[in-house]
Amino acid sequence: MSGDIPRSRDIFARAQEIIPGGVNSPVRACRQVGCEPLFMARGEGGRVYDADGNEYLDLVGSWGPLILGHAHLEILEAIGRAMASGTTFGAPTEIEVEFAEAIRAAMPSMERVRAVSSGTEATMTALRLARGFTRRDKILKIDGAYHGHSDSLLVAAGSGAATLGIPGSAGVTAGAARDTLVVPHNDLAATEAVLATGEIAAVIVEAIPGNMGCVPPLPDYPEKLRALTAAHGTLLIYDEVITGFRVAYGGAQALHGITPDLTCVGKIAGGGLPAAAFGGRADIMELLAPLGPVYQAGTLSGNPLAMAAGLKTLEILRRPGTYERLDRLGQIVAEGWLAEARARGIPACVNRVGSMFTLFFQEGPVTDYASAKRSDLQRFGAFFRGMRARGVSLPPSQFEAAFTSLALSDDDVGQICEAARETLREI
Ligand code: KE4
């Protein structure tokens, strides 16, 4: 059981005096689950330790990047070696070429690759490229999908099936939202109706959504979406910031067997440091400055330390047995939780792809954002708090995916299932 958190509380009080909400990213504030955030002090393998020294088995993995766990020695050594030569040059370096080559080797659809510092930059620029290439202004996103916080993607679904976007955040202008249309996940009919206008530059999808909770595409969706976009001259953008190197070394596009026009990767690709990338068809990517008229830039793009961390992570992930192990760990936890919930007559269902999964507190099935929102958020909050009290750190939202890392042992996942058994008994 984890102990009290006086130091975390003190730091949180201080943090709130200067950082809005006391956090540098909103979801870390744990507001949906009715408790204060823990201030973490260190991580080691499959565990994190808060400022009060309490230990937690970690199923957040920094929201995906830490597929190998915390403070992996080989990654720390790779960063250390890179650091010995300096941290950034504002000039091209060889390691950026190695990184781009490794990304393309994993995902051949990425014929050309540009590195950036966050998933937001990657998706924002992929959309700008799509508009520049097709000379169309409108884009289509999926209700409940999150692609980072650029204006045209912070758009909520209006009412009805295929709707003109409305600002999903204060500060997003009607103009910025106007060119973004929104349709439900897994709804090919609504998607086709929008594409048939011939006005859509691109459809951007989370290849396997994680931001409504884990909600995989229905079996025929990827292939039909690919055909629909091609038929209407609309580019298909696979946002693989979560799924890239997570669900398979080649990402969801490898599982789906389809070739997107553009792909965005991040999180795991940076190995725990700030790096992301976008890439795709050469004829599209070569519109990018300095070759073409679509501008994009970044002071720390391709940062050598982040490249080193990302390259080492990818090297380790290529080792035999990696994804079988990740899938097994995810399966044991997800199925263990579901069995315990069912044994207690608690309405629950699980969506899982490999080592990313979500336990929804409802009968299910959960196939889109509207169905995900029918989950019992009170019960999820109680589950989150009970698991935290038993030393297991979960993403603080029903609408996020949990991740098992390679650093978890069989005993660790046994401990996680035992904590769930006890927690589900009490909620
Ligand atoms: P960043 O700008 O946060 O690096 O990436 C944005 C992004 C893009 N695409 C997908 C599919 C993503 O999931 C994300 C970011 N994910 C969130 C939560 N799942 C990161 C956590 C946070 O916002 O603090």
GROMACS .gro file of C-alpha atoms and ligand atoms in nm:
model
  451
    1MET     CA    1   0.000   0.000   0.000
    2SER     CA    2   0.136   0.345  -0.076
    3GLY     CA    3   0.174   0.590   0.212
    4ASP     CA    4   0.075   0.950   0.267
    5ILE     CA    5   0.205   1.222   0.035
    6PRO     CA    6   0.295   1.531   0.244
    7ARG     CA    7   0.584   1.632   0.022
    8SER     CA    8   0.382   1.592  -0.297
    9ARG     CA    9   0.112   1.808  -0.137
   10ASP     CA   10   0.363   2.080  -0.044
   11ILE     CA   11   0.516   2.084  -0.391
   12PHE     CA   12   0.168   2.089  -0.548
   13ALA     CA   13   0.073   2.392  -0.334
   14ARG     CA   14   0.391   2.570  -0.449
   15ALA     CA   15   0.338   2.464  -0.809
   16GLN     CA   16  -0.014   2.608  -0.817
   17GLU     CA   17   0.126   2.949  -0.722
   18ILE     CA   18   0.314   2.973  -1.051
   19ILE     CA   19   0.216   2.698  -1.298
   20PRO     CA   20  -0.149   2.704  -1.411
   21GLY     CA   21  -0.314   2.413  -1.234
   22GLY     CA   22   0.027   2.321  -1.093
   23VAL     CA   23   0.106   2.110  -1.399
   24ASN     CA   24   0.268   2.153  -1.737
   25SER     CA   25   0.008   1.939  -1.909
   26PRO     CA   26  -0.357   1.935  -1.800
   27VAL     CA   27  -0.426   1.563  -1.773
   28ARG     CA   28  -0.147   1.532  -1.512
   29ALA     CA   29  -0.366   1.728  -1.269
   30CYS     CA   30  -0.578   1.416  -1.208
   31ARG     CA   31  -0.898   1.623  -1.202
   32GLN     CA   32  -1.117   1.356  -1.364
   33VAL     CA   33  -1.029   1.103  -1.094
   34GLY     CA   34  -1.082   1.323  -0.788
   35CYS     CA   35  -0.737   1.332  -0.636
   36GLU     CA   36  -0.424   1.544  -0.629
   37PRO     CA   37  -0.138   1.468  -0.865
   38LEU     CA   38   0.163   1.282  -0.732
   39PHE     CA   39   0.491   1.462  -0.789
   40MET     CA   40   0.729   1.195  -0.912
   41ALA     CA   41   1.092   1.195  -0.799
   42ARG     CA   42   1.242   0.906  -0.994
   43GLY     CA   43   1.172   0.600  -1.204
   44GLU     CA   44   1.353   0.271  -1.235
   45GLY     CA   45   1.245  -0.007  -1.469
   46GLY     CA   46   0.873  -0.073  -1.425
   47ARG     CA   47   0.844   0.150  -1.119
   48VAL     CA   48   0.809   0.514  -1.032
   49TYR     CA   49   0.867   0.674  -0.691
   50ASP     CA   50   0.688   0.986  -0.574
   51ALA     CA   51   0.839   1.274  -0.377
   52ASP     CA   52   0.747   1.094  -0.054
   53GLY     CA   53   0.927   0.779  -0.158
   54ASN     CA   54   0.613   0.577  -0.229
   55GLU     CA   55   0.662   0.312  -0.497
   56TYR     CA   56   0.424   0.243  -0.784
   57LEU     CA   57   0.415  -0.007  -1.064
   58ASP     CA   58   0.382   0.216  -1.370
   59LEU     CA   59   0.115   0.161  -1.637
   60VAL     CA   60   0.139   0.521  -1.768
   61GLY     CA   61   0.493   0.506  -1.907
   62SER     CA   62   0.491   0.884  -1.948
   63TRP     CA   63   0.181   0.841  -2.173
   64GLY     CA   64   0.351   0.592  -2.398
   65PRO     CA   65   0.721   0.673  -2.457
   66LEU     CA   66   0.863   0.446  -2.188
   67ILE     CA   67   0.793   0.110  -2.353
   68LEU     CA   68   1.125  -0.009  -2.207
   69GLY     CA   69   1.055   0.131  -1.861
   70HIS     CA   70   1.229   0.407  -1.669
   71ALA     CA   71   1.600   0.491  -1.666
   72HIS     CA   72   1.693   0.205  -1.899
   73LEU     CA   73   2.071   0.177  -1.870
   74GLU     CA   74   2.141   0.134  -2.240
   75ILE     CA   75   1.936   0.445  -2.319
   76LEU     CA   76   2.101   0.651  -2.045
   77GLU     CA   77   2.440   0.543  -2.179
   78ALA     CA   78   2.342   0.638  -2.537
   79ILE     CA   79   2.228   0.983  -2.418
   80GLY     CA   80   2.547   1.020  -2.212
   81ARG     CA   81   2.765   0.941  -2.513
   82ALA     CA   82   2.575   1.193  -2.724
   83MET     CA   83   2.596   1.456  -2.446
   84ALA     CA   84   2.975   1.426  -2.435
   85SER     CA   85   2.979   1.588  -2.781
   86GLY     CA   86   2.742   1.869  -2.690
   87THR     CA   87   2.365   1.900  -2.678
   88THR     CA   88   2.253   2.090  -2.989
   89PHE     CA   89   2.411   2.264  -3.285
   90GLY     CA   90   2.141   2.431  -3.491
   91ALA     CA   91   2.312   2.258  -3.779
   92PRO     CA   92   2.248   1.915  -3.933
   93THR     CA   93   2.415   1.615  -3.770
   94GLU     CA   94   2.467   1.259  -3.893
   95ILE     CA   95   2.258   1.108  -3.616
   96GLU     CA   96   1.949   1.284  -3.759
   97VAL     CA   97   2.006   1.096  -4.084
   98GLU     CA   98   2.044   0.768  -3.895
   99PHE     CA   99   1.717   0.844  -3.712
  100ALA     CA  100   1.528   0.918  -4.035
  101GLU     CA  101   1.667   0.601  -4.193
  102ALA     CA  102   1.559   0.393  -3.892
  103ILE     CA  103   1.208   0.540  -3.904
  104ARG     CA  104   1.178   0.465  -4.277
  105ALA     CA  105   1.313   0.113  -4.230
  106ALA     CA  106   1.035   0.053  -3.976
  107MET     CA  107   0.763   0.224  -4.178
  108PRO     CA  108   0.851   0.220  -4.552
  109SER     CA  109   0.549   0.443  -4.629
  110MET     CA  110   0.760   0.722  -4.480
  111GLU     CA  111   0.971   0.772  -4.791
  112ARG     CA  112   1.086   1.106  -4.655
  113VAL     CA  113   1.102   1.197  -4.286
  114ARG     CA  114   1.133   1.520  -4.093
  115ALA     CA  115   1.198   1.524  -3.719
  116VAL     CA  116   1.027   1.770  -3.486
  117SER     CA  117   1.003   1.801  -3.106
  118SER     CA  118   0.645   1.696  -3.031
  119GLY     CA  119   0.352   1.504  -3.170
  120THR     CA  120   0.160   1.831  -3.196
  121GLU     CA  121   0.419   1.970  -3.435
  122ALA     CA  122   0.414   1.650  -3.637
  123THR     CA  123   0.037   1.640  -3.690
  124MET     CA  124   0.006   2.016  -3.736
  125THR     CA  125   0.264   2.010  -4.014
  126ALA     CA  126   0.126   1.696  -4.179
  127LEU     CA  127  -0.205   1.878  -4.218
  128ARG     CA  128  -0.036   2.190  -4.356
  129LEU     CA  129   0.143   1.971  -4.608
  130ALA     CA  130  -0.181   1.800  -4.706
  131ARG     CA  131  -0.348   2.135  -4.766
  132GLY     CA  132  -0.049   2.259  -4.962
  133PHE     CA  133  -0.038   1.945  -5.176
  134THR     CA  134  -0.411   1.913  -5.249
  135ARG     CA  135  -0.482   2.290  -5.250
  136ARG     CA  136  -0.792   2.208  -5.046
  137ASP     CA  137  -0.868   2.380  -4.715
  138LYS     CA  138  -1.093   2.137  -4.533
  139ILE     CA  139  -0.977   1.846  -4.319
  140LEU     CA  140  -1.167   1.563  -4.151
  141LYS     CA  141  -1.094   1.431  -3.803
  142ILE     CA  142  -1.260   1.175  -3.581
  143ASP     CA  143  -1.480   1.270  -3.286
  144GLY     CA  144  -1.286   1.202  -2.967
  145ALA     CA  145  -0.948   1.168  -3.137
  146TYR     CA  146  -0.663   1.382  -3.004
  147HIS     CA  147  -0.372   1.484  -3.221
  148GLY     CA  148  -0.209   1.750  -3.006
  149HIS     CA  149  -0.318   2.107  -2.946
  150SER     CA  150  -0.289   2.293  -3.279
  151ASP     CA  151  -0.591   2.512  -3.346
  152SER     CA  152  -0.749   2.324  -3.635
  153LEU     CA  153  -0.733   2.000  -3.437
  154LEU     CA  154  -0.881   2.142  -3.115
  155VAL     CA  155  -1.224   2.109  -3.263
  156ALA     CA  156  -1.524   1.942  -3.107
  157ALA     CA  157  -1.793   1.757  -3.288
  158GLY     CA  158  -2.111   1.953  -3.326
  159SER     CA  159  -2.442   1.771  -3.316
  160GLY     CA  160  -2.530   1.518  -3.585
  161ALA     CA  161  -2.316   1.269  -3.769
  162ALA     CA  162  -2.091   1.467  -3.998
  163THR     CA  163  -2.060   1.811  -3.856
  164LEU     CA  164  -1.875   2.130  -3.920
  165GLY     CA  165  -1.627   2.160  -3.638
  166ILE     CA  166  -1.688   2.399  -3.355
  167PRO     CA  167  -1.403   2.532  -3.142
  168GLY     CA  168  -1.306   2.271  -2.886
  169SER     CA  169  -1.114   2.523  -2.681
  170ALA     CA  170  -1.141   2.889  -2.595
  171GLY     CA  171  -0.907   3.087  -2.814
  172VAL     CA  172  -0.967   2.873  -3.120
  173THR     CA  173  -1.138   3.097  -3.373
  174ALA     CA  174  -1.447   3.003  -3.570
  175GLY     CA  175  -1.229   3.044  -3.876
  176ALA     CA  176  -0.977   2.790  -3.753
  177ALA     CA  177  -1.253   2.543  -3.667
  178ARG     CA  178  -1.462   2.605  -3.976
  179ASP     CA  179  -1.237   2.402  -4.206
  180THR     CA  180  -1.232   2.099  -3.978
  181LEU     CA  181  -1.513   1.849  -4.012
  182VAL     CA  182  -1.576   1.576  -3.757
  183VAL     CA  183  -1.727   1.230  -3.797
  184PRO     CA  184  -1.760   0.940  -3.552
  185HIS     CA  185  -1.489   0.674  -3.532
  186ASN     CA  186  -1.563   0.361  -3.734
  187ASP     CA  187  -1.841   0.539  -3.927
  188LEU     CA  188  -1.754   0.484  -4.294
  189ALA     CA  189  -2.090   0.612  -4.420
  190ALA     CA  190  -2.048   0.949  -4.250
  191THR     CA  191  -1.688   0.962  -4.369
  192GLU     CA  192  -1.784   0.888  -4.728
  193ALA     CA  193  -2.054   1.155  -4.723
  194VAL     CA  194  -1.793   1.416  -4.627
  195LEU     CA  195  -1.527   1.293  -4.871
  196ALA     CA  196  -1.779   1.291  -5.158
  197THR     CA  197  -1.780   1.671  -5.147
  198GLY     CA  198  -1.432   1.654  -5.302
  199GLU     CA  199  -1.326   1.937  -5.071
  200ILE     CA  200  -1.127   1.742  -4.814
  201ALA     CA  201  -0.749   1.775  -4.812
  202ALA     CA  202  -0.692   1.496  -4.561
  203VAL     CA  203  -0.846   1.262  -4.312
  204ILE     CA  204  -0.636   1.238  -3.997
  205VAL     CA  205  -0.698   0.940  -3.770
  206GLU     CA  206  -0.540   0.797  -3.461
  207ALA     CA  207  -0.446   0.468  -3.628
  208ILE     CA  208  -0.573   0.290  -3.316
  209PRO     CA  209  -0.736   0.554  -3.097
  210GLY     CA  210  -0.597   0.583  -2.745
  211ASN     CA  211  -0.747   0.920  -2.650
  212MET     CA  212  -1.104   0.802  -2.611
  213GLY     CA  213  -0.961   0.510  -2.424
  214CYS     CA  214  -0.828   0.230  -2.645
  215VAL     CA  215  -1.088   0.192  -2.922
  216PRO     CA  216  -0.957  -0.017  -3.214
  217PRO     CA  217  -1.094   0.031  -3.565
  218LEU     CA  218  -1.350  -0.230  -3.675
  219PRO     CA  219  -1.186  -0.500  -3.890
  220ASP     CA  220  -1.273  -0.356  -4.231
  221TYR     CA  221  -1.232   0.010  -4.137
  222PRO     CA  222  -0.863   0.071  -4.218
  223GLU     CA  223  -0.881  -0.082  -4.564
  224LYS     CA  224  -1.210   0.089  -4.655
  225LEU     CA  225  -1.090   0.424  -4.523
  226ARG     CA  226  -0.779   0.389  -4.737
  227ALA     CA  227  -0.990   0.313  -5.045
  228LEU     CA  228  -1.235   0.596  -4.974
  229THR     CA  229  -0.965   0.861  -4.930
  230ALA     CA  230  -0.782   0.746  -5.245
  231ALA     CA  231  -1.106   0.754  -5.444
  232HIS     CA  232  -1.168   1.119  -5.353
  233GLY     CA  233  -0.818   1.260  -5.384
  234THR     CA  234  -0.801   1.301  -5.007
  235LEU     CA  235  -0.477   1.221  -4.827
  236LEU     CA  236  -0.482   0.970  -4.542
  237ILE     CA  237  -0.277   1.075  -4.240
  238TYR     CA  238  -0.204   0.806  -3.983
  239ASP     CA  239  -0.134   0.959  -3.646
  240GLU     CA  240   0.089   0.690  -3.496
  241VAL     CA  241   0.224   0.902  -3.213
  242ILE     CA  242   0.090   0.640  -2.970
  243THR     CA  243   0.080   0.330  -3.191
  244GLY     CA  244   0.413   0.372  -3.370
  245PHE     CA  245   0.654   0.111  -3.230
  246ARG     CA  246   0.388   0.031  -2.967
  247VAL     CA  247   0.146  -0.213  -3.127
  248ALA     CA  248   0.410  -0.344  -3.368
  249TYR     CA  249   0.756  -0.229  -3.469
  250GLY     CA  250   0.602  -0.105  -3.794
  251GLY     CA  251   0.308   0.053  -3.611
  252ALA     CA  252  -0.063   0.010  -3.675
  253GLN     CA  253  -0.007   0.046  -4.050
  254ALA     CA  254   0.188  -0.281  -4.037
  255LEU     CA  255  -0.099  -0.451  -3.853
  256HIS     CA  256  -0.359  -0.302  -4.090
  257GLY     CA  257  -0.154  -0.372  -4.403
  258ILE     CA  258  -0.225  -0.031  -4.549
  259THR     CA  259  -0.004   0.252  -4.675
  260PRO     CA  260  -0.099   0.597  -4.548
  261ASP     CA  261   0.006   0.902  -4.747
  262LEU     CA  262   0.155   1.065  -4.438
  263THR     CA  263   0.238   0.928  -4.092
  264CYS     CA  264   0.318   1.097  -3.763
  265VAL     CA  265   0.523   0.928  -3.492
  266GLY     CA  266   0.638   1.049  -3.150
  267LYS     CA  267   0.652   0.926  -2.791
  268ILE     CA  268   0.843   0.595  -2.824
  269ALA     CA  269   1.038   0.734  -3.122
  270GLY     CA  270   1.200   0.985  -2.884
  271GLY     CA  271   1.290   0.721  -2.625
  272GLY     CA  272   1.174   0.948  -2.342
  273LEU     CA  273   1.324   1.270  -2.478
  274PRO     CA  274   1.139   1.533  -2.687
  275ALA     CA  275   1.137   1.401  -3.043
  276ALA     CA  276   0.869   1.320  -3.296
  277ALA     CA  277   0.857   1.300  -3.673
  278PHE     CA  278   0.627   1.308  -3.971
  279GLY     CA  279   0.683   1.163  -4.313
  280GLY     CA  280   0.535   0.990  -4.612
  281ARG     CA  281   0.518   1.005  -4.989
  282ALA     CA  282   0.821   1.180  -5.139
  283ASP     CA  283   0.607   1.383  -5.380
  284ILE     CA  284   0.419   1.531  -5.085
  285MET     CA  285   0.713   1.575  -4.846
  286GLU     CA  286   0.918   1.753  -5.111
  287LEU     CA  287   0.678   2.046  -5.089
  288LEU     CA  288   0.842   2.122  -4.754
  289ALA     CA  289   1.081   2.413  -4.714
  290PRO     CA  290   1.356   2.453  -4.814
  291LEU     CA  291   1.257   2.250  -5.123
  292GLY     CA  292   0.903   2.379  -5.162
  293PRO     CA  293   0.643   2.631  -5.047
  294VAL     CA  294   0.515   2.462  -4.730
  295TYR     CA  295   0.699   2.609  -4.433
  296GLN     CA  296   0.793   2.429  -4.113
  297ALA     CA  297   1.087   2.478  -3.878
  298GLY     CA  298   1.215   2.405  -3.527
  299THR     CA  299   1.510   2.520  -3.317
  300LEU     CA  300   1.563   2.181  -3.157
  301SER     CA  301   1.422   1.961  -3.433
  302GLY     CA  302   1.633   1.647  -3.459
  303ASN     CA  303   1.805   1.720  -3.128
  304PRO     CA  304   2.107   1.486  -3.110
  305LEU     CA  305   2.032   1.369  -2.753
  306ALA     CA  306   1.673   1.281  -2.845
  307MET     CA  307   1.792   1.113  -3.164
  308ALA     CA  308   2.031   0.899  -2.957
  309ALA     CA  309   1.758   0.800  -2.712
  310GLY     CA  310   1.516   0.723  -2.994
  311LEU     CA  311   1.765   0.522  -3.198
  312LYS     CA  312   1.870   0.312  -2.898
  313THR     CA  313   1.506   0.249  -2.810
  314LEU     CA  314   1.429   0.131  -3.161
  315GLU     CA  315   1.740  -0.089  -3.161
  316ILE     CA  316   1.628  -0.259  -2.839
  317LEU     CA  317   1.273  -0.300  -2.972
  318ARG     CA  318   1.409  -0.486  -3.276
  319ARG     CA  319   1.544  -0.764  -3.053
  320PRO     CA  320   1.367  -1.101  -3.090
  321GLY     CA  321   1.061  -1.172  -2.878
  322THR     CA  322   0.992  -0.808  -2.788
  323TYR     CA  323   0.638  -0.777  -2.917
  324GLU     CA  324   0.536  -1.125  -2.811
  325ARG     CA  325   0.640  -1.030  -2.454
  326LEU     CA  326   0.466  -0.691  -2.469
  327ASP     CA  327   0.147  -0.852  -2.600
  328ARG     CA  328   0.158  -1.118  -2.328
  329LEU     CA  329   0.201  -0.860  -2.050
  330GLY     CA  330  -0.089  -0.655  -2.185
  331GLN     CA  331  -0.305  -0.963  -2.216
  332ILE     CA  332  -0.241  -1.083  -1.860
  333VAL     CA  333  -0.327  -0.746  -1.708
  334ALA     CA  334  -0.627  -0.659  -1.928
  335GLU     CA  335  -0.785  -1.001  -1.909
  336GLY     CA  336  -0.706  -1.028  -1.537
  337TRP     CA  337  -0.882  -0.702  -1.463
  338LEU     CA  338  -1.184  -0.794  -1.672
  339ALA     CA  339  -1.219  -1.132  -1.501
  340GLU     CA  340  -1.208  -0.968  -1.157
  341ALA     CA  341  -1.470  -0.709  -1.255
  342ARG     CA  342  -1.697  -0.976  -1.400
  343ALA     CA  343  -1.651  -1.192  -1.089
  344ARG     CA  344  -1.790  -0.904  -0.885
  345GLY     CA  345  -2.075  -0.832  -1.122
  346ILE     CA  346  -1.926  -0.492  -1.211
  347PRO     CA  347  -2.025  -0.379  -1.564
  348ALA     CA  348  -1.692  -0.368  -1.750
  349CYS     CA  349  -1.535  -0.434  -2.087
  350VAL     CA  350  -1.179  -0.418  -2.215
  351ASN     CA  351  -1.033  -0.300  -2.547
  352ARG     CA  352  -0.674  -0.400  -2.610
  353VAL     CA  353  -0.418  -0.401  -2.889
  354GLY     CA  354  -0.091  -0.552  -2.770
  355SER     CA  355   0.038  -0.357  -2.471
  356MET     CA  356  -0.214  -0.068  -2.496
  357PHE     CA  357  -0.551  -0.124  -2.333
  358THR     CA  358  -0.840   0.032  -2.143
  359LEU     CA  359  -1.082  -0.116  -1.889
  360PHE     CA  360  -1.413   0.065  -1.949
  361PHE     CA  361  -1.664   0.064  -1.665
  362GLN     CA  362  -1.967  -0.031  -1.874
  363GLU     CA  363  -2.102  -0.341  -2.046
  364GLY     CA  364  -1.976  -0.221  -2.386
  365PRO     CA  365  -1.894  -0.266  -2.664
  366VAL     CA  366  -1.697   0.058  -2.693
  367THR     CA  367  -1.653   0.132  -3.063
  368ASP     CA  368  -1.642   0.511  -3.070
  369TYR     CA  369  -1.630   0.821  -2.849
  370ALA     CA  370  -2.006   0.833  -2.795
  371SER     CA  371  -2.004   0.479  -2.655
  372ALA     CA  372  -1.687   0.545  -2.453
  373LYS     CA  373  -1.863   0.837  -2.285
  374ARG     CA  374  -2.128   0.601  -2.151
  375SER     CA  375  -1.870   0.463  -1.905
  376ASP     CA  376  -1.916   0.509  -1.531
  377LEU     CA  377  -1.658   0.780  -1.460
  378GLN     CA  378  -1.726   0.772  -1.086
  379ARG     CA  379  -1.636   0.406  -1.075
  380PHE     CA  380  -1.329   0.465  -1.290
  381GLY     CA  381  -1.217   0.733  -1.042
  382ALA     CA  382  -1.263   0.490  -0.752
  383PHE     CA  383  -1.066   0.226  -0.943
  384PHE     CA  384  -0.786   0.475  -1.010
  385ARG     CA  385  -0.767   0.583  -0.644
  386GLY     CA  386  -0.782   0.226  -0.514
  387MET     CA  387  -0.506   0.114  -0.748
  388ARG     CA  388  -0.290   0.412  -0.655
  389ALA     CA  389  -0.337   0.331  -0.286
  390ARG     CA  390  -0.217  -0.023  -0.366
  391GLY     CA  391   0.094   0.097  -0.547
  392VAL     CA  392  -0.019   0.090  -0.911
  393SER     CA  393  -0.006   0.407  -1.121
  394LEU     CA  394  -0.275   0.430  -1.393
  395PRO     CA  395  -0.348   0.703  -1.648
  396PRO     CA  396  -0.583   0.941  -1.458
  397SER     CA  397  -0.863   0.928  -1.715
  398GLN     CA  398  -1.114   0.676  -1.845
  399PHE     CA  399  -1.038   0.822  -2.189
  400GLU     CA  400  -0.672   0.722  -2.201
  401ALA     CA  401  -0.489   0.397  -2.269
  402ALA     CA  402  -0.279   0.214  -2.014
  403PHE     CA  403   0.052   0.066  -2.126
  404THR     CA  404   0.256  -0.230  -2.007
  405SER     CA  405   0.632  -0.194  -2.052
  406LEU     CA  406   0.900  -0.453  -2.114
  407ALA     CA  407   1.040  -0.368  -1.770
  408LEU     CA  408   0.748  -0.542  -1.593
  409SER     CA  409   0.814  -0.892  -1.463
  410ASP     CA  410   0.563  -1.172  -1.432
  411ASP     CA  411   0.555  -1.100  -1.058
  412ASP     CA  412   0.485  -0.733  -1.128
  413VAL     CA  413   0.183  -0.809  -1.344
  414GLY     CA  414   0.068  -1.059  -1.081
  415GLN     CA  415   0.090  -0.777  -0.826
  416ILE     CA  416  -0.107  -0.547  -1.059
  417CYS     CA  417  -0.383  -0.806  -1.095
  418GLU     CA  418  -0.392  -0.863  -0.718
  419ALA     CA  419  -0.427  -0.487  -0.660
  420ALA     CA  420  -0.715  -0.485  -0.907
  421ARG     CA  421  -0.878  -0.781  -0.734
  422GLU     CA  422  -0.872  -0.599  -0.400
  423THR     CA  423  -0.976  -0.265  -0.549
  424LEU     CA  424  -1.266  -0.406  -0.747
  425ARG     CA  425  -1.384  -0.579  -0.434
  426GLU     CA  426  -1.415  -0.242  -0.258
  427ILE     CA  427  -1.560  -0.016  -0.529
  428KE4     P1  428   0.253   1.578  -2.794
  428KE4     O1  429   0.243   1.715  -2.859
  428KE4     O2  430   0.187   1.575  -2.658
  428KE4     O3  431   0.394   1.522  -2.795
  428KE4     O4  432   0.170   1.475  -2.888
  428KE4     C1  433   0.037   1.505  -2.919
  428KE4     C2  434  -0.034   1.375  -2.955
  428KE4     C3  435  -0.056   1.347  -3.088
  428KE4     N1  436  -0.119   1.234  -3.127
  428KE4     C4  437  -0.163   1.144  -3.035
  428KE4     C5  438  -0.235   1.022  -3.082
  428KE4     C6  439  -0.142   1.168  -2.897
  428KE4     O5  440  -0.189   1.079  -2.806
  428KE4     C7  441  -0.076   1.285  -2.855
  428KE4     C8  442  -0.053   1.317  -2.709
  428KE4     N2  443  -0.109   1.225  -2.617
  428KE4     C9  444  -0.141   1.280  -2.486
  428KE4    C10  445  -0.234   1.188  -2.407
  428KE4     N3  446  -0.259   1.062  -2.467
  428KE4    C11  447  -0.015   1.310  -2.412
  428KE4    C12  448  -0.032   1.340  -2.265
  428KE4    C13  449  -0.056   1.486  -2.236
  428KE4     O6  450  -0.127   1.554  -2.313
  428KE4     O7  451  -0.002   1.531  -2.132
   0.00000   0.00000   0.00000
